[in-house]
Coordinates of C-alpha atoms in Angstrom, one line a residue:
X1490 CA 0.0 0.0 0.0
X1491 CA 1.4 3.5 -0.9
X1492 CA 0.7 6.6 1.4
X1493 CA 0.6 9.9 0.5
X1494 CA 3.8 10.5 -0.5
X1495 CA 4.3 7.6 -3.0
X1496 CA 6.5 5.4 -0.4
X1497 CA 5.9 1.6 -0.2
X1498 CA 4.3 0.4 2.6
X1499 CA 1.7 2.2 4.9
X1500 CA 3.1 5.4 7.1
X1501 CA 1.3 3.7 10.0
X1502 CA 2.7 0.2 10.1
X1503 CA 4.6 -0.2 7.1
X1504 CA 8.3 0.2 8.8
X1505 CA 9.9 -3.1 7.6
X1506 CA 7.5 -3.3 4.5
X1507 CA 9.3 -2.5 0.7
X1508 CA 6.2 -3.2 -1.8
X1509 CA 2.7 -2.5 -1.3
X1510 CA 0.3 -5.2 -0.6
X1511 CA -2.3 -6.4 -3.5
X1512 CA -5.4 -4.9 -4.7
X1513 CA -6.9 -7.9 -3.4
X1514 CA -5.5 -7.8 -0.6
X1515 CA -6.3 -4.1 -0.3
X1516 CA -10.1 -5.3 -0.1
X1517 CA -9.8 -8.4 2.4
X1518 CA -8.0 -6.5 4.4
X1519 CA -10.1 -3.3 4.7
X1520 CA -13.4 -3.1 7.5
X1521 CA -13.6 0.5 7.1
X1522 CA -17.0 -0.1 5.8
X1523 CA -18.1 -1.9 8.8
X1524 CA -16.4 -0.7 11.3
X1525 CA -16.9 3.0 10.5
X1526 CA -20.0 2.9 12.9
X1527 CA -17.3 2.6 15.5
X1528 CA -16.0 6.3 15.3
X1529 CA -17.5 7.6 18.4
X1530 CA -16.6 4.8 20.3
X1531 CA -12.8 5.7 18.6
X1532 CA -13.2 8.8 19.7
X1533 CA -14.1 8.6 23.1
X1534 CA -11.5 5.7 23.9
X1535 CA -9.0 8.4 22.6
X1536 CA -10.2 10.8 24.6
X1537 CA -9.5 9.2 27.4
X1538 CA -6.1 7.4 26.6
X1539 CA -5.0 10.6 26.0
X1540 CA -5.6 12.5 29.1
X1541 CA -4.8 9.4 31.3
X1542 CA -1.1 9.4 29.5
X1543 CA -1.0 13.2 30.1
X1544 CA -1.9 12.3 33.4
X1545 CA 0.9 9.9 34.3
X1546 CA 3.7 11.9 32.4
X1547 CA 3.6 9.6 29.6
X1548 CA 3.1 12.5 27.0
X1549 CA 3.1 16.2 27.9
X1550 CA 0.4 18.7 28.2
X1551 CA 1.0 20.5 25.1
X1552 CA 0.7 17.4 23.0
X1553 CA -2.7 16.4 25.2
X1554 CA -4.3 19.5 24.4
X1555 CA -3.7 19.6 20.7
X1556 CA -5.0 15.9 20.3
X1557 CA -7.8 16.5 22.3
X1558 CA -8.7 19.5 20.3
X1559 CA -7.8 17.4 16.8
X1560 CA -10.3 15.0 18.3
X1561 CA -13.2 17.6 18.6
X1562 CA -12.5 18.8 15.2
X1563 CA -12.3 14.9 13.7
X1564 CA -15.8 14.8 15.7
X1565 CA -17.2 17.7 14.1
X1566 CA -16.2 16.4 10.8
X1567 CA -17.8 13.0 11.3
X1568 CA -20.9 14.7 12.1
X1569 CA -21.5 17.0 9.5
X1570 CA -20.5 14.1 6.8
X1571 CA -17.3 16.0 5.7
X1572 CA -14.9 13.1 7.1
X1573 CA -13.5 11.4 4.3
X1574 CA -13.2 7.4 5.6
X1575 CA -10.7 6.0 3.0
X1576 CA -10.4 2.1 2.5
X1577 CA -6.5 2.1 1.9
X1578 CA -6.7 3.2 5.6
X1579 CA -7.9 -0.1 6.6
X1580 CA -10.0 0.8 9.5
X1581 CA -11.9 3.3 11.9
X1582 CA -8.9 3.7 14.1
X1583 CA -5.9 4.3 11.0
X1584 CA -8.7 6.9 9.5
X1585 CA -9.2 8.8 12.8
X1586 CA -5.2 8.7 13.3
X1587 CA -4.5 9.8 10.1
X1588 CA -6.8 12.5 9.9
X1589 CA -5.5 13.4 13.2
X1590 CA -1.8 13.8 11.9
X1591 CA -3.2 16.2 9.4
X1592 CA -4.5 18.3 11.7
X1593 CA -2.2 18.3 14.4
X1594 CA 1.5 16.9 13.4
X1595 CA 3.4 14.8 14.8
X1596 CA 1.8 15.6 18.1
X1597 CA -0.8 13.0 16.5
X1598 CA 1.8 9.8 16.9
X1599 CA 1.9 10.0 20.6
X1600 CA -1.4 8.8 20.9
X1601 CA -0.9 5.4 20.3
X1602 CA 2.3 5.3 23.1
X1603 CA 0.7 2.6 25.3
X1604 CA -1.7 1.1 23.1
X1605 CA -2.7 -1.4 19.9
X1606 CA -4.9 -1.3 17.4
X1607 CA -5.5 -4.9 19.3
X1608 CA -7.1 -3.3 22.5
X1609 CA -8.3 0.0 20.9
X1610 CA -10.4 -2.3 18.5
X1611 CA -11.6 -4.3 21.2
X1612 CA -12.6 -1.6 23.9
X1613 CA -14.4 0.3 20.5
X1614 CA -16.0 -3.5 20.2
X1615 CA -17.2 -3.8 24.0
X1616 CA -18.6 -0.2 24.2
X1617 CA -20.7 -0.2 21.2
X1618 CA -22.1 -4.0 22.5
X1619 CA -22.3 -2.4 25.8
X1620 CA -24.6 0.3 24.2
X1621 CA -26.5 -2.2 22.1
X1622 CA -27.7 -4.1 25.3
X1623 CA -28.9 -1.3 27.1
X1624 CA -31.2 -0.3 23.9
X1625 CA -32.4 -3.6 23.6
X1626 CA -33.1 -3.9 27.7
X1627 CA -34.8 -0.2 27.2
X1628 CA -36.7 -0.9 24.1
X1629 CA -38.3 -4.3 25.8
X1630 CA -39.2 -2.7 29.2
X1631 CA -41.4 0.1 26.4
X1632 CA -43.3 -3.1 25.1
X1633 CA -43.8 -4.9 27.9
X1634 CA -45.6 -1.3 28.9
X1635 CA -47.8 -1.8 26.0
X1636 CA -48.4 -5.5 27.0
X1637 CA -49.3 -4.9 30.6
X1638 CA -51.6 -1.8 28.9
X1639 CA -53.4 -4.4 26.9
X1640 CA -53.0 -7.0 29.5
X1641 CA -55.2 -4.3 31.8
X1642 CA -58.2 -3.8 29.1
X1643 CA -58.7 -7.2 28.9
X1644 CA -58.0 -9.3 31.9
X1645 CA -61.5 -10.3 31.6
X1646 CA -61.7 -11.4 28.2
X1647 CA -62.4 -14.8 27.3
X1648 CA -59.7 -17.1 25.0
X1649 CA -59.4 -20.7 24.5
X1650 CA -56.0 -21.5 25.8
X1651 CA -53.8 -23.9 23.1
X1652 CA -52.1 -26.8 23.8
X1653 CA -51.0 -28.7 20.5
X1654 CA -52.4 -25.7 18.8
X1655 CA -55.5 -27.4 19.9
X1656 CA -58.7 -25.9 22.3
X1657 CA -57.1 -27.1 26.0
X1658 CA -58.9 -24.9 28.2
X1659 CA -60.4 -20.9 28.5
X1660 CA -58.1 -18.1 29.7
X1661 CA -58.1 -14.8 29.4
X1662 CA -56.8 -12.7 26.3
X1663 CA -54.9 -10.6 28.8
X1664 CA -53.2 -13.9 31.1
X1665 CA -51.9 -14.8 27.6
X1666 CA -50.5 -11.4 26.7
X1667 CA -49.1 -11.5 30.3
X1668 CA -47.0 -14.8 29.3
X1669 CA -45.0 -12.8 27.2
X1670 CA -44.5 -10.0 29.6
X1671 CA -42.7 -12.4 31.7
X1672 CA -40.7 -14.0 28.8
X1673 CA -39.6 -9.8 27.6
X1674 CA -38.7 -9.3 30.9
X1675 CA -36.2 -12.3 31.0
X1676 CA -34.8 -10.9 27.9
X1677 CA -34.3 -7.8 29.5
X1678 CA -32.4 -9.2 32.7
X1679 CA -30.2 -10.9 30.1
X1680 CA -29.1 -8.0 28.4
X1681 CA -28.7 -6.6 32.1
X1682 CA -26.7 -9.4 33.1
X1683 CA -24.4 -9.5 29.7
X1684 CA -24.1 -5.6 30.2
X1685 CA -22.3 -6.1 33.7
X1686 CA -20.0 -8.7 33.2
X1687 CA -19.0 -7.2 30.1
X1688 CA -18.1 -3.9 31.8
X1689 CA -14.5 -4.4 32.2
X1690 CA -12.0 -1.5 30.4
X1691 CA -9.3 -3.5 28.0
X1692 CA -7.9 -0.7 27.1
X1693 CA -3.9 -0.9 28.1
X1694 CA -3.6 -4.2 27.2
X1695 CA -1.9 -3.2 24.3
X1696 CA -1.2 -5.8 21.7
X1697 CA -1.2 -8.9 24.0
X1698 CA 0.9 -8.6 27.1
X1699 CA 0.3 -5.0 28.3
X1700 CA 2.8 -2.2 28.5
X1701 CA 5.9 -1.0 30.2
X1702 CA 4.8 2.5 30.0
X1703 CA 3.5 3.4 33.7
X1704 CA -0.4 3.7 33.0
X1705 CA -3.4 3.8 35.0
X1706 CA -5.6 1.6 33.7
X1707 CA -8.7 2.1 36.3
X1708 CA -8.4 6.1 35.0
X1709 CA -9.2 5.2 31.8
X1710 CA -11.9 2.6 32.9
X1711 CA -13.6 5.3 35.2
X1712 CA -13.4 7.8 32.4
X1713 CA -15.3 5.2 30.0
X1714 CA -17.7 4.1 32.6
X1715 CA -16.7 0.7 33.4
X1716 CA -16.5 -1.2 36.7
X1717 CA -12.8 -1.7 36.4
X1718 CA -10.3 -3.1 33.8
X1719 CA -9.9 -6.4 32.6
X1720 CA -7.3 -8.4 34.4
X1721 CA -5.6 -10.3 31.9
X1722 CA -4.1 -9.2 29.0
X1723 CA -3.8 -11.7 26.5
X1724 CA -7.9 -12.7 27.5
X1725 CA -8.2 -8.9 27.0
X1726 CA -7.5 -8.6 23.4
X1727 CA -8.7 -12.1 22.7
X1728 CA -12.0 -12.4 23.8
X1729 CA -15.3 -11.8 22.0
X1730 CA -17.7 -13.6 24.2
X1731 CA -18.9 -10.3 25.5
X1732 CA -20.6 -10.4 22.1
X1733 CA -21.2 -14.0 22.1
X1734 CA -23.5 -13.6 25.6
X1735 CA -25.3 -10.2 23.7
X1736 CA -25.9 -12.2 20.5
X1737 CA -27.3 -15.2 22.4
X1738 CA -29.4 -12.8 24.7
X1739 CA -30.5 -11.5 21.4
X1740 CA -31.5 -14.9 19.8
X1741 CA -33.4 -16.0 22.8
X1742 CA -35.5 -13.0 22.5
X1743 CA -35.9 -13.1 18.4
X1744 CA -37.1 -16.1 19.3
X1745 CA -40.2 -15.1 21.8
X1746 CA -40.9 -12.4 19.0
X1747 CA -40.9 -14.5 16.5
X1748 CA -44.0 -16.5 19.0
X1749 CA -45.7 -13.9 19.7
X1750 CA -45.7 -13.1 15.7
X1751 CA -46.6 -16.6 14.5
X1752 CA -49.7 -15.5 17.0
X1753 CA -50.6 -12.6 16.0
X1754 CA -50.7 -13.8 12.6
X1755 CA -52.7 -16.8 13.6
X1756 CA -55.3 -14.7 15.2
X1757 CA -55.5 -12.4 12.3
X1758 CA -56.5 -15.0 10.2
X1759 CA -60.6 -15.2 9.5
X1760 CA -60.6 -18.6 11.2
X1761 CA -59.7 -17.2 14.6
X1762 CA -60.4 -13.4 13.7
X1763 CA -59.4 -13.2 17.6
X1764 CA -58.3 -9.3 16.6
X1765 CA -57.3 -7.1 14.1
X1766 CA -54.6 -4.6 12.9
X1767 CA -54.8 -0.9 11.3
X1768 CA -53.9 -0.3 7.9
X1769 CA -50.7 0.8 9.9
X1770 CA -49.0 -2.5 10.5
X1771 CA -50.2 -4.4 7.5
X1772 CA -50.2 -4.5 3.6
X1773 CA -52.7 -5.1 0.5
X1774 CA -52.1 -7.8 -2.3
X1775 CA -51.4 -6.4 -6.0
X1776 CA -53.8 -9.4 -7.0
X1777 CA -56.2 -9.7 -4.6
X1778 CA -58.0 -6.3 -3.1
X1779 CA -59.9 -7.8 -0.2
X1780 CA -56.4 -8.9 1.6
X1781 CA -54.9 -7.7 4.8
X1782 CA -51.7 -9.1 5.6
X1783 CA -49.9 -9.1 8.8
X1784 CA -46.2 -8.2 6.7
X1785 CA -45.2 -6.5 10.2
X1786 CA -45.4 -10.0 12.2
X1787 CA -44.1 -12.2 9.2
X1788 CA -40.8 -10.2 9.0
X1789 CA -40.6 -10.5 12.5
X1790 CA -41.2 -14.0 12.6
X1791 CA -38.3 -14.3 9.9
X1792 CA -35.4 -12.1 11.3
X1793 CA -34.9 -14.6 14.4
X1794 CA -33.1 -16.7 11.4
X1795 CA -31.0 -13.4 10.5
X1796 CA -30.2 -12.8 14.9
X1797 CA -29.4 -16.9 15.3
X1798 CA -27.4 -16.8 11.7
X1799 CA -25.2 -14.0 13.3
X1800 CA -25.0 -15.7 16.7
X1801 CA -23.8 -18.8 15.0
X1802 CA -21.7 -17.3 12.2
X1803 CA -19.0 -15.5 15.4
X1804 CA -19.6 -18.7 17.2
X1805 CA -17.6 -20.5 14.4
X1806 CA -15.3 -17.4 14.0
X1807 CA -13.7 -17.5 17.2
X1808 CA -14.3 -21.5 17.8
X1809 CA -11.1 -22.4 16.5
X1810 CA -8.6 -19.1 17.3
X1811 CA -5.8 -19.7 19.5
X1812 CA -4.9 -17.0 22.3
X1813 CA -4.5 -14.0 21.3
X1814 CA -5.5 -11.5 18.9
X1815 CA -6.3 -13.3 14.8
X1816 CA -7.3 -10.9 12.3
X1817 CA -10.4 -13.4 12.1
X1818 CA -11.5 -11.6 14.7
X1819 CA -12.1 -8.6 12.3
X1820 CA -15.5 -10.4 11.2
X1821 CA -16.8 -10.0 14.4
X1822 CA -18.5 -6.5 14.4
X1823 CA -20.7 -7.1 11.2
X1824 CA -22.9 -10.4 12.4
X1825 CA -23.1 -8.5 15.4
X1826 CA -24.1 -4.5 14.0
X1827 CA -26.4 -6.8 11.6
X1828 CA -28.3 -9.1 14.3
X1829 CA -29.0 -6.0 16.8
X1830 CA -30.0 -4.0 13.4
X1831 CA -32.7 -6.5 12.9
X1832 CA -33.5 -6.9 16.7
X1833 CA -34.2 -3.4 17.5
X1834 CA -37.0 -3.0 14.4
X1835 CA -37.9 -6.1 15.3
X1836 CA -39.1 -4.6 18.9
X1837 CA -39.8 -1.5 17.6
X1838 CA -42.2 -3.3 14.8
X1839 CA -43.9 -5.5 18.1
X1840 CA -44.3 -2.9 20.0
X1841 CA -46.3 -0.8 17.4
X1842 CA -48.1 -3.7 16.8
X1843 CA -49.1 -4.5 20.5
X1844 CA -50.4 -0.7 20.6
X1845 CA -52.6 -1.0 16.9
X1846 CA -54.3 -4.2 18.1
X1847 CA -57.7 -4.3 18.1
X1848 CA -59.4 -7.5 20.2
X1849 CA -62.2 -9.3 19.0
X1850 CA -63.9 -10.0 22.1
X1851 CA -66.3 -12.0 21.1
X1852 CA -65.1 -14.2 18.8
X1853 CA -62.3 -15.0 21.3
X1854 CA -65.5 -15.8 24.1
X1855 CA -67.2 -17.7 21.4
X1856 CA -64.2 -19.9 21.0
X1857 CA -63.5 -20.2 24.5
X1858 CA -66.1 -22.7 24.9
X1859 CA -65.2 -24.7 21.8
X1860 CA -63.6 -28.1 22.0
X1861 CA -65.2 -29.1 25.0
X1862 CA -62.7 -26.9 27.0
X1863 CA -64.3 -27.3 30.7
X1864 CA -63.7 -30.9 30.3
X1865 CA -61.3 -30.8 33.0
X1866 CA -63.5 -28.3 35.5
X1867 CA -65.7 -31.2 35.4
X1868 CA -63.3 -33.6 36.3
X1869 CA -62.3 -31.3 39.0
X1870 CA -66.0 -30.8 39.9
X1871 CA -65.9 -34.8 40.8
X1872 CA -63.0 -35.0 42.3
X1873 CA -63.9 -32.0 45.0
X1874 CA -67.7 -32.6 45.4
X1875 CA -68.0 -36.6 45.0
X1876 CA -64.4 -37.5 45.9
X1877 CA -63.3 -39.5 43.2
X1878 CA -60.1 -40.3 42.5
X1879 CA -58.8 -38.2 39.8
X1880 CA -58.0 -40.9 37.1
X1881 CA -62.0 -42.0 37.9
X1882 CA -62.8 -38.4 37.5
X1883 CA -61.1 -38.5 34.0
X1884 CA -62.1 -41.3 32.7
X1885 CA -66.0 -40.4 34.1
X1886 CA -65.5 -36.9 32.1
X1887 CA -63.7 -38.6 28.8
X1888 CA -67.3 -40.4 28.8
X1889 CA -68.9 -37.0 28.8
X1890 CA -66.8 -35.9 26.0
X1891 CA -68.0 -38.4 23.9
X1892 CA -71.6 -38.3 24.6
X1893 CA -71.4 -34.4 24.0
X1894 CA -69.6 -35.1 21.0
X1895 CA -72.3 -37.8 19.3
X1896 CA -75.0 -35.3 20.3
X1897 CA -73.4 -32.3 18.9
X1898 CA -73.3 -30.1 22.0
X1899 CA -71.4 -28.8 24.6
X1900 CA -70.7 -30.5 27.6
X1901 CA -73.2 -27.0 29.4
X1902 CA -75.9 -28.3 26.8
X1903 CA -75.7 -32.1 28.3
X1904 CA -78.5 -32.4 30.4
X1905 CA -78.5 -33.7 34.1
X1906 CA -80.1 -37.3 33.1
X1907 CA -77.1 -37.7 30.7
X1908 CA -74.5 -36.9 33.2
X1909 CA -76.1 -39.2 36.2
X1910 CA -76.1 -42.2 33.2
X1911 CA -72.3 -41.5 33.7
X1912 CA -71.6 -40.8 37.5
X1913 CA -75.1 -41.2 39.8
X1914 CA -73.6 -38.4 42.3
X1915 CA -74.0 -35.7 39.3
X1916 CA -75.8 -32.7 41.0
X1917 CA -76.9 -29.8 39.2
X1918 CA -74.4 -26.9 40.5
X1919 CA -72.2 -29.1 38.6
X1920 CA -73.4 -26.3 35.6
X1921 CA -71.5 -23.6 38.0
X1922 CA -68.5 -24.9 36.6
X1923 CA -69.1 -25.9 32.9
X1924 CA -68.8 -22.5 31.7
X1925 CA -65.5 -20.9 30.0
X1926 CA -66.1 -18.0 32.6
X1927 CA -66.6 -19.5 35.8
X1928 CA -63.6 -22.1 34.7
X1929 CA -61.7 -18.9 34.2
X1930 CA -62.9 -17.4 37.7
X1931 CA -61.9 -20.6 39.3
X1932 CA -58.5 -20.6 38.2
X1933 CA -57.1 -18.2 41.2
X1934 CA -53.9 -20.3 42.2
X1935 CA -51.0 -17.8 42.5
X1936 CA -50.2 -17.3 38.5
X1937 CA -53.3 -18.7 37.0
X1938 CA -55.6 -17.2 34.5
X1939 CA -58.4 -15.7 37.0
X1940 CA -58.9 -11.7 36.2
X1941 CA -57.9 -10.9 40.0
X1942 CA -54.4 -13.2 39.0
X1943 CA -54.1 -11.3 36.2
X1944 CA -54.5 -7.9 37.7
X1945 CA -52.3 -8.5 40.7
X1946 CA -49.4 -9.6 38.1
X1947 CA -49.9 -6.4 36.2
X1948 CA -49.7 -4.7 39.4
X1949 CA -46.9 -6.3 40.2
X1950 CA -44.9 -5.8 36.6
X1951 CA -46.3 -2.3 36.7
X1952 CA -44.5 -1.6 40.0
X1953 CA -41.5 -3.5 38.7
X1954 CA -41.1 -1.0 35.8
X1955 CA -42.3 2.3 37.5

């Protein structure tokens, strides 16, 4: 590669270099194009190398000042799009020292006294992940908001509950709604959790096995906001599974949107027609004008592939790399910019969603019922009232079933003569409990799917997230 000047080699590592590298070379080598997202991250890391080496006597005040002020000017550049990021500069951290030499001199080559591109790239890395998970922790406490909201309109709403995809027994549209609350919040204690054990300061490990220049490497951990810095080198520079634990944090919770997705879609569908959404969160057909398609859930449903793809894709980068730095480890940054991309639409797409919803109220009670769904509050109803054993009960009830079932009716609708033919202690408030609602009411174990469950667990979340 050929600076500037016309001299072989590049003016910031190409000492011991005659020729320039390849064209092709060139290219592999390059992550500007990535990696540019980094700059304020660059930035602030050399912010605060700088004024820790000032600090300690490692560079003198003069020289501090006119790189901090080169800094602010590079800044200032980047924001108003005037900074040129050039590709024969390899990366975000050669095009902000380069640009800094321009401006400043040679004052500019002290900078890097006391560091590598090896920990600079890797305390850029762990601040922009560090970032990234307290978005996505943010962005999931905002929709469990709207959950609890919807949760609170409709605590009392009638649903068949699924099991097998099939009628299992009645719940309430908002106990279900709450079942995700609890999954988002999960996923938001695991971004938590990946957010504080990754909040370690690399910086000063230099290339692998720190420096002999006296530094003070808490300084520059404070200044960054992190806990304190990392205590081995070689693991410093080394280590990316501060991104592995964000990435798999992230597929986990891809996957519990791409669930509640595949519902939402299921419900929209006119053989549930459990609820509806606005012309704001779905599209028409070119073909056929009386569509309304749920295009909102379905790309939801698909990016979990495009958040596991990336978790799996640095998996296999850094499964085979011994310690410590590989320039393999330059493909870690774009599976993981690409999967937090998709996640943070993804929530941002759900939430909007959650808030457009419309619930069909009662075509969700008129389902409730279907399937013979208070099968089981009559087999509870025998085993309370009559004292039969519960396989007794269940095989009494699985006899009810069927005769509902060859008559066409509900097991409500099965009259008092038909259920003594079964079990002679059948008494008539055993109709108290064949309904979806009072099977619903009954359910008021700590957790279940009673309204006054529901509401104290919305209480509870609300208070949680005050």
């Amino acid at each position: 590669m050929t600076d500037d000047s016309g001299k072989a080699g590049h003016s910031l590592w190409g000492g011991r270099f005659s020729a320039k590298p390849a064209d092709l070379m060139r290219r592999i080598n390059a992550s500007i194009d990535v990696d540019r997202r980094l700059a304020g991250e660059d930035l602030a890391g050399s912010r605060a190398h700088a004024a820790m080496l000032a600090a300690t006597g490692v560079i003198g005040d003069v020289d501090e000042q006119a790189i901090q002020a080169g800094l602010g000017l590079i800044e200032t550049e980047i924001t108003a799009g005037t900074f040129t990021f050039r590709e024969d500069l390899e990366d975000i951290h050669m095009n902000v020292e380069a640009r800094l030499t321009e401006l400043i001199g040679a004052a500019a080559g002290r900078l890097h006294t006391a560091r590598s591109r090896n920990d600079q790239v890797a305390l850029d890395f762990r601040l922009w992940v560090r970032e990234a998970c307290g978005r996505a922790a943010s962005q999931l406490r905002d929709l469990q908001r709207s959950l609890l909201r919807r949760a609170e309109e409709t605590a009392d709403v009638l649903m068949p509950g699924f099991t097998h995809l099939q009628p299992a027994q009645p719940v309430t549209f908002g106990h279900h709604l709450m079942a995700y609350v609890e999954m988002f919040g999960r996923d938001a204690a695991r971004f938590d959790d990946a957010r504080a054990r990754m909040n370690e300061c690399p910086l000063g490990a230099a290339a692998l096995a720190g420096t002999s220049f006296p530094i003070d490497r808490a300084a520059t951990a404070r200044a960054l906001g992190f806990d304190r810095p990392t205590a081995n080198s070689l693991d410093s520079v080394s280590s990316r599974d501060f991104a592995l634990e964000a990435l798999s944090a992230g597929a986990i919770c891809a996957t519990h949107l791409s669930r509640l997705a595949e519902e939402i879609v299921i419900w929209m569908t006119p053989g549930f027609g459990f609820i509806s959404l606005s012309d704001a969160f779905t599209t028409g057909s070119s073909i056929m004008p009386q569509k309304r398609n749920p295009d909102a859930a379905e790309l939801i449903r698909a990016k979990v592939g495009r958040i596991l793809g990336s978790l799996v894709n640095l998996t296999v980068v850094m499964k085979g790399l011994p310690l410590a730095y590989g320039k393999d480890m330059q493909e870690d940054k774009a599976p993981t910019f690409e999967a937090f991309d998709a996640l943070e639409l993804s929530v941002a797409a759900m939430t909007g969603m959650i808030d457009d919803l419309t619930p069909n109220r009662a075509a969700m009670a008129a389902a409730a019922g279907s399937g013979f769904s208070t099968a089981t509050d009559l087999a509870d109803w025998l085993v309370r009232r009559l004292g039969l054993p519960f396989r007794q009960a269940h095989h009494v009830t699985g006899r009810a079933v069927a005769r509902a079932e060859a008559l066409g009716c509900d097991l409500s609708a099965l009259s008092l003569v038909e259920l003594q033919a079964l079990e002679a202690g059948i008494a008539a408030d055993v109709y108290d409990v064949l309904t979806p609602a009072a099977s619903v009411a009954s359910r008021t174990s700590y957790g279940g799917t009673a309204p006054s469950q529901v509401r104290a667990q919305i209480a509870r979340w609300k208070d949680s997230l005050a």
